Amino acid sequence: MLKTSLPPDNSAALELAVAAVAAAMADPSRVKMLCALMDGRAWTATELSAVADVAPSTASGHLARLVDGRLITCLSQGRHRYYRLAGHDVAELVEQMMGLSWGRITPPETTAPESMRLARTCYDHLAGTVAVQIYDFMQAGGWLTADGSALTVKGREAFLAMGIVLKANPRRKACSACLDWSERRFHLGGEAGAALLIHLETKGWIRRVEGFREVTVTASGRRAIDKHFGR
């Protein structure tokens, strides 16, 4: 008989929780909503109904299911209600699910728009070809531990030299290797990934495309990325 390291009561609760998350995501319309929320913004029910191509009344039911599954949260501001992903762990789950799903599509390179493949947001950090190349440079240069779970001393010093200040005791993962769904390789996630995205945007090296996940790398950004990350 297969045994787990968890007590029987905790094991049963875990199984039910996993099934609940899977059930909450098991609908194409809800998946479209989750993917839209991957840009890190809060969206209204009307906006999400348009994204999912369903009637507002139908969207309300899907949103309620996602809220119940603790995948999204609802924020009230005046007369308006906004929905956003429940946290970084949910964003990581959605990104990994997208990467796994691409493996069932042939060929994936012809499916993803070139602009989204090049650079986009993955909730609160950078994804796409540019992000993967930055991660590869950091890994090869000894900025990251082998599993990408933390910056090395060299990596922290390099971040500080660029003017990127990291929190001493972040509430989330300090650093993580996030699987890029279009490139099938890793890009930088966690607190370090979020700090890098903010830095790139503050410097004017990237610009977000309003309402979309795509990110435009500016001319000065291309030069800066070449300088700092050896592209």
mmCIF file of C-alpha atoms in Angstrom:
data_model
loop_
_atom_site.group_PDB
_atom_site.id
_atom_site.type_symbol
_atom_site.label_atom_id
_atom_site.label_comp_id
_atom_site.label_asym_id
_atom_site.label_seq_id
_atom_site.Cartn_x
_atom_site.Cartn_y
_atom_site.Cartn_z
ATOM 1 C CA MET A 1 0.000 0.000 0.000
ATOM 2 C CA LEU A 2 1.349 3.441 -0.955
ATOM 3 C CA LYS A 3 2.051 5.574 2.100
ATOM 4 C CA THR A 4 2.550 9.302 2.468
ATOM 5 C CA SER A 5 4.546 11.232 5.024
ATOM 6 C CA LEU A 6 1.420 13.118 6.059
ATOM 7 C CA PRO A 7 -0.954 11.892 8.783
ATOM 8 C CA PRO A 8 -4.141 10.326 7.307
ATOM 9 C CA ASP A 9 -6.329 13.331 8.208
ATOM 10 C CA ASN A 10 -3.932 15.834 6.604
ATOM 11 C CA SER A 11 -3.476 13.581 3.588
ATOM 12 C CA ALA A 12 -7.212 13.451 2.965
ATOM 13 C CA ALA A 13 -7.499 17.235 3.351
ATOM 14 C CA LEU A 14 -4.662 17.743 0.878
ATOM 15 C CA GLU A 15 -6.294 15.456 -1.683
ATOM 16 C CA LEU A 16 -9.573 17.355 -1.398
ATOM 17 C CA ALA A 17 -7.799 20.712 -1.673
ATOM 18 C CA VAL A 18 -5.917 19.641 -4.819
ATOM 19 C CA ALA A 19 -9.155 18.366 -6.358
ATOM 20 C CA ALA A 20 -10.897 21.660 -5.526
ATOM 21 C CA VAL A 21 -8.169 23.727 -7.235
ATOM 22 C CA ALA A 22 -8.248 21.464 -10.284
ATOM 23 C CA ALA A 23 -12.042 21.704 -10.482
ATOM 24 C CA ALA A 24 -11.942 25.502 -10.218
ATOM 25 C CA MET A 25 -9.576 25.658 -13.212
ATOM 26 C CA ALA A 26 -11.361 22.976 -15.247
ATOM 27 C CA ASP A 27 -13.183 25.271 -17.654
ATOM 28 C CA PRO A 28 -11.838 27.116 -20.733
ATOM 29 C CA SER A 29 -13.618 30.346 -19.797
ATOM 30 C CA ARG A 30 -12.131 30.371 -16.306
ATOM 31 C CA VAL A 31 -8.697 29.617 -17.739
ATOM 32 C CA LYS A 32 -9.025 32.618 -20.085
ATOM 33 C CA MET A 33 -9.852 34.806 -17.088
ATOM 34 C CA LEU A 34 -6.865 33.536 -15.119
ATOM 35 C CA CYS A 35 -4.561 34.117 -18.090
ATOM 36 C CA ALA A 36 -5.865 37.677 -18.474
ATOM 37 C CA LEU A 37 -5.195 38.357 -14.790
ATOM 38 C CA MET A 38 -1.578 37.259 -15.292
ATOM 39 C CA ASP A 39 -0.759 40.849 -16.279
ATOM 40 C CA GLY A 40 -0.909 41.680 -12.562
ATOM 41 C CA ARG A 41 -3.788 44.154 -12.849
ATOM 42 C CA ALA A 42 -7.227 44.045 -11.290
ATOM 43 C CA TRP A 43 -10.024 43.528 -13.851
ATOM 44 C CA THR A 44 -13.781 44.133 -13.659
ATOM 45 C CA ALA A 45 -16.308 41.375 -14.256
ATOM 46 C CA THR A 46 -17.345 43.104 -17.493
ATOM 47 C CA GLU A 47 -13.774 43.130 -18.789
ATOM 48 C CA LEU A 48 -13.273 39.494 -17.870
ATOM 49 C CA SER A 49 -16.548 38.469 -19.501
ATOM 50 C CA ALA A 50 -15.291 40.054 -22.728
ATOM 51 C CA VAL A 51 -11.966 38.244 -22.450
ATOM 52 C CA ALA A 52 -13.704 34.913 -21.881
ATOM 53 C CA ASP A 53 -16.313 35.699 -24.565
ATOM 54 C CA VAL A 54 -19.222 34.859 -22.275
ATOM 55 C CA ALA A 55 -22.285 36.760 -21.083
ATOM 56 C CA PRO A 56 -21.879 38.874 -17.909
ATOM 57 C CA SER A 57 -24.249 36.594 -16.012
ATOM 58 C CA THR A 58 -22.178 33.564 -16.996
ATOM 59 C CA ALA A 59 -18.971 35.383 -16.070
ATOM 60 C CA SER A 60 -20.325 36.049 -12.589
ATOM 61 C CA GLY A 61 -20.743 32.331 -12.009
ATOM 62 C CA HIS A 62 -17.209 31.601 -13.228
ATOM 63 C CA LEU A 63 -15.752 34.359 -11.064
ATOM 64 C CA ALA A 64 -17.588 33.066 -8.010
ATOM 65 C CA ARG A 65 -16.114 29.625 -8.644
ATOM 66 C CA LEU A 66 -12.599 31.072 -8.883
ATOM 67 C CA VAL A 67 -13.107 33.085 -5.693
ATOM 68 C CA ASP A 68 -14.391 30.002 -3.874
ATOM 69 C CA GLY A 69 -11.347 28.104 -5.113
ATOM 70 C CA ARG A 70 -9.127 30.860 -3.664
ATOM 71 C CA LEU A 71 -7.525 31.449 -7.032
ATOM 72 C CA ILE A 72 -8.687 35.071 -7.268
ATOM 73 C CA THR A 73 -9.841 37.741 -4.846
ATOM 74 C CA CYS A 74 -12.516 40.403 -5.208
ATOM 75 C CA LEU A 75 -11.798 44.010 -4.309
ATOM 76 C CA SER A 76 -14.521 46.620 -3.830
ATOM 77 C CA GLN A 77 -13.824 50.250 -4.629
ATOM 78 C CA GLY A 78 -16.840 52.507 -4.490
ATOM 79 C CA ARG A 79 -19.536 51.002 -6.692
ATOM 80 C CA HIS A 80 -17.043 48.932 -8.618
ATOM 81 C CA ARG A 81 -15.736 45.444 -7.967
ATOM 82 C CA TYR A 82 -12.386 44.275 -9.269
ATOM 83 C CA TYR A 83 -10.859 40.830 -9.495
ATOM 84 C CA ARG A 84 -7.200 39.861 -9.329
ATOM 85 C CA LEU A 85 -5.100 36.750 -8.774
ATOM 86 C CA ALA A 86 -4.964 35.669 -5.139
ATOM 87 C CA GLY A 87 -1.177 35.791 -5.022
ATOM 88 C CA HIS A 88 2.193 34.932 -6.461
ATOM 89 C CA ASP A 89 1.705 31.216 -5.850
ATOM 90 C CA VAL A 90 -1.408 31.242 -8.048
ATOM 91 C CA ALA A 91 0.477 33.112 -10.792
ATOM 92 C CA GLU A 92 3.272 30.539 -10.668
ATOM 93 C CA LEU A 93 0.725 27.716 -10.886
ATOM 94 C CA VAL A 94 -0.979 29.255 -13.934
ATOM 95 C CA GLU A 95 2.362 29.880 -15.685
ATOM 96 C CA GLN A 96 3.483 26.295 -15.065
ATOM 97 C CA MET A 97 0.143 24.939 -16.269
ATOM 98 C CA MET A 98 0.545 26.980 -19.456
ATOM 99 C CA GLY A 99 4.034 25.546 -19.950
ATOM 100 C CA LEU A 100 2.755 22.011 -19.462
ATOM 101 C CA SER A 101 -0.137 22.608 -21.855
ATOM 102 C CA TRP A 102 2.125 23.915 -24.632
ATOM 103 C CA GLY A 103 3.715 20.473 -24.641
ATOM 104 C CA ARG A 104 0.507 19.099 -26.141
ATOM 105 C CA ILE A 105 0.477 21.590 -29.017
ATOM 106 C CA THR A 106 2.614 21.131 -32.142
ATOM 107 C CA PRO A 107 4.417 23.255 -33.054
ATOM 108 C CA PRO A 108 4.194 25.761 -30.144
ATOM 109 C CA GLU A 109 6.457 28.272 -31.926
ATOM 110 C CA THR A 110 3.783 29.062 -34.513
ATOM 111 C CA THR A 111 1.024 29.499 -31.941
ATOM 112 C CA ALA A 112 2.298 32.200 -29.602
ATOM 113 C CA PRO A 113 2.389 35.752 -31.040
ATOM 114 C CA GLU A 114 5.950 36.953 -31.597
ATOM 115 C CA SER A 115 5.410 40.070 -29.474
ATOM 116 C CA MET A 116 4.304 37.956 -26.497
ATOM 117 C CA ARG A 117 7.150 35.513 -26.966
ATOM 118 C CA LEU A 118 9.741 38.285 -26.958
ATOM 119 C CA ALA A 119 8.763 40.003 -23.706
ATOM 120 C CA ARG A 120 5.725 40.002 -21.454
ATOM 121 C CA THR A 121 4.788 40.190 -17.805
ATOM 122 C CA CYS A 122 4.335 37.021 -15.778
ATOM 123 C CA TYR A 123 2.232 38.545 -12.992
ATOM 124 C CA ASP A 124 4.904 40.773 -11.389
ATOM 125 C CA HIS A 125 8.080 39.732 -13.199
ATOM 126 C CA LEU A 126 9.435 39.609 -16.741
ATOM 127 C CA ALA A 127 8.926 36.606 -19.029
ATOM 128 C CA GLY A 128 9.624 35.719 -22.647
ATOM 129 C CA THR A 129 12.777 35.374 -24.737
ATOM 130 C CA VAL A 130 14.454 38.422 -23.193
ATOM 131 C CA ALA A 131 13.774 37.209 -19.646
ATOM 132 C CA VAL A 132 15.057 33.710 -20.427
ATOM 133 C CA GLN A 133 18.275 35.131 -21.878
ATOM 134 C CA ILE A 134 18.745 37.292 -18.772
ATOM 135 C CA TYR A 135 18.221 34.235 -16.568
ATOM 136 C CA ASP A 136 20.725 32.191 -18.619
ATOM 137 C CA PHE A 137 23.300 34.967 -18.248
ATOM 138 C CA MET A 138 22.743 35.162 -14.490
ATOM 139 C CA GLN A 139 23.025 31.397 -14.140
ATOM 140 C CA ALA A 140 26.206 31.185 -16.223
ATOM 141 C CA GLY A 141 27.721 34.159 -14.395
ATOM 142 C CA GLY A 142 27.223 32.630 -10.974
ATOM 143 C CA TRP A 143 24.555 35.103 -9.880
ATOM 144 C CA LEU A 144 22.158 32.302 -8.963
ATOM 145 C CA THR A 145 22.351 29.056 -7.040
ATOM 146 C CA ALA A 146 22.162 25.922 -9.184
ATOM 147 C CA ASP A 147 18.401 25.498 -8.683
ATOM 148 C CA GLY A 148 17.663 29.216 -9.059
ATOM 149 C CA SER A 149 16.172 29.404 -5.566
ATOM 150 C CA ALA A 150 18.435 32.230 -4.383
ATOM 151 C CA LEU A 151 20.852 34.897 -5.498
ATOM 152 C CA THR A 152 24.470 34.237 -4.641
ATOM 153 C CA VAL A 153 26.628 36.873 -2.974
ATOM 154 C CA LYS A 154 27.872 37.767 -6.454
ATOM 155 C CA GLY A 155 24.300 38.092 -7.678
ATOM 156 C CA ARG A 156 23.238 40.346 -4.810
ATOM 157 C CA GLU A 157 26.291 42.523 -5.373
ATOM 158 C CA ALA A 158 25.479 42.747 -9.090
ATOM 159 C CA PHE A 159 21.887 43.761 -8.327
ATOM 160 C CA LEU A 160 23.110 46.401 -5.872
ATOM 161 C CA ALA A 161 25.568 47.743 -8.458
ATOM 162 C CA MET A 162 22.650 48.230 -10.869
ATOM 163 C CA GLY A 163 20.695 50.043 -8.180
ATOM 164 C CA ILE A 164 18.263 47.206 -7.437
ATOM 165 C CA VAL A 165 17.631 47.007 -3.698
ATOM 166 C CA LEU A 166 16.192 43.724 -2.421
ATOM 167 C CA LYS A 167 14.251 43.262 0.799
ATOM 168 C CA ALA A 168 16.233 41.615 3.579
ATOM 169 C CA ASN A 169 13.373 39.384 4.704
ATOM 170 C CA PRO A 170 10.750 39.148 1.950
ATOM 171 C CA ARG A 171 7.453 37.411 2.736
ATOM 172 C CA ARG A 172 7.624 35.486 -0.515
ATOM 173 C CA LYS A 173 10.380 33.473 -2.167
ATOM 174 C CA ALA A 174 13.479 35.608 -2.473
ATOM 175 C CA CYS A 175 14.181 34.084 -5.871
ATOM 176 C CA SER A 176 12.761 31.317 -8.040
ATOM 177 C CA ALA A 177 13.236 29.633 -11.401
ATOM 178 C CA CYS A 178 9.882 30.152 -13.128
ATOM 179 C CA LEU A 179 9.193 27.970 -16.161
ATOM 180 C CA ASP A 180 8.508 30.118 -19.208
ATOM 181 C CA TRP A 181 5.505 28.686 -21.077
ATOM 182 C CA SER A 182 6.575 29.892 -24.530
ATOM 183 C CA GLU A 183 10.314 29.233 -24.266
ATOM 184 C CA ARG A 184 10.117 26.030 -22.147
ATOM 185 C CA ARG A 185 13.065 27.318 -20.135
ATOM 186 C CA PHE A 186 13.388 29.323 -16.948
ATOM 187 C CA HIS A 187 13.092 33.018 -16.272
ATOM 188 C CA LEU A 188 13.620 34.853 -12.975
ATOM 189 C CA GLY A 189 10.691 34.897 -10.540
ATOM 190 C CA GLY A 190 10.235 35.631 -6.862
ATOM 191 C CA GLU A 191 11.191 38.855 -5.081
ATOM 192 C CA ALA A 192 14.307 39.277 -7.244
ATOM 193 C CA GLY A 193 12.294 38.899 -10.454
ATOM 194 C CA ALA A 194 9.740 41.471 -9.296
ATOM 195 C CA ALA A 195 12.486 43.918 -8.306
ATOM 196 C CA LEU A 196 14.171 43.475 -11.695
ATOM 197 C CA LEU A 197 10.927 44.221 -13.567
ATOM 198 C CA ILE A 198 10.347 47.398 -11.536
ATOM 199 C CA HIS A 199 13.936 48.490 -12.191
ATOM 200 C CA LEU A 200 13.677 47.917 -15.943
ATOM 201 C CA GLU A 201 10.406 49.845 -16.101
ATOM 202 C CA THR A 202 11.615 52.705 -13.870
ATOM 203 C CA LYS A 203 14.694 53.149 -16.049
ATOM 204 C CA GLY A 204 12.517 53.319 -19.162
ATOM 205 C CA TRP A 205 14.151 50.211 -20.587
ATOM 206 C CA ILE A 206 10.809 48.508 -21.053
ATOM 207 C CA ARG A 207 7.262 49.789 -21.535
ATOM 208 C CA ARG A 208 4.082 47.894 -20.804
ATOM 209 C CA VAL A 209 1.437 47.645 -23.502
ATOM 210 C CA GLU A 210 -1.720 48.992 -21.904
ATOM 211 C CA GLY A 211 -4.270 46.253 -21.299
ATOM 212 C CA PHE A 212 -2.012 43.418 -22.445
ATOM 213 C CA ARG A 213 0.808 41.263 -21.067
ATOM 214 C CA GLU A 214 3.169 42.257 -23.883
ATOM 215 C CA VAL A 215 6.153 44.427 -22.977
ATOM 216 C CA THR A 216 8.123 46.601 -25.408
ATOM 217 C CA VAL A 217 11.891 46.768 -24.992
ATOM 218 C CA THR A 218 13.030 50.317 -25.811
ATOM 219 C CA ALA A 219 16.190 51.203 -27.749
ATOM 220 C CA SER A 220 17.920 52.284 -24.531
ATOM 221 C CA GLY A 221 16.642 49.094 -22.932
ATOM 222 C CA ARG A 222 18.259 46.931 -25.589
ATOM 223 C CA ARG A 223 21.573 48.684 -24.996
ATOM 224 C CA ALA A 224 21.247 48.368 -21.223
ATOM 225 C CA ILE A 225 20.352 44.684 -21.373
ATOM 226 C CA ASP A 226 23.343 44.080 -23.660
ATOM 227 C CA LYS A 227 25.571 45.899 -21.170
ATOM 228 C CA HIS A 228 24.323 44.320 -17.946
ATOM 229 C CA PHE A 229 23.350 40.854 -19.146
ATOM 230 C CA GLY A 230 25.688 40.273 -22.052
ATOM 231 C CA ARG A 231 23.057 39.706 -24.757
#
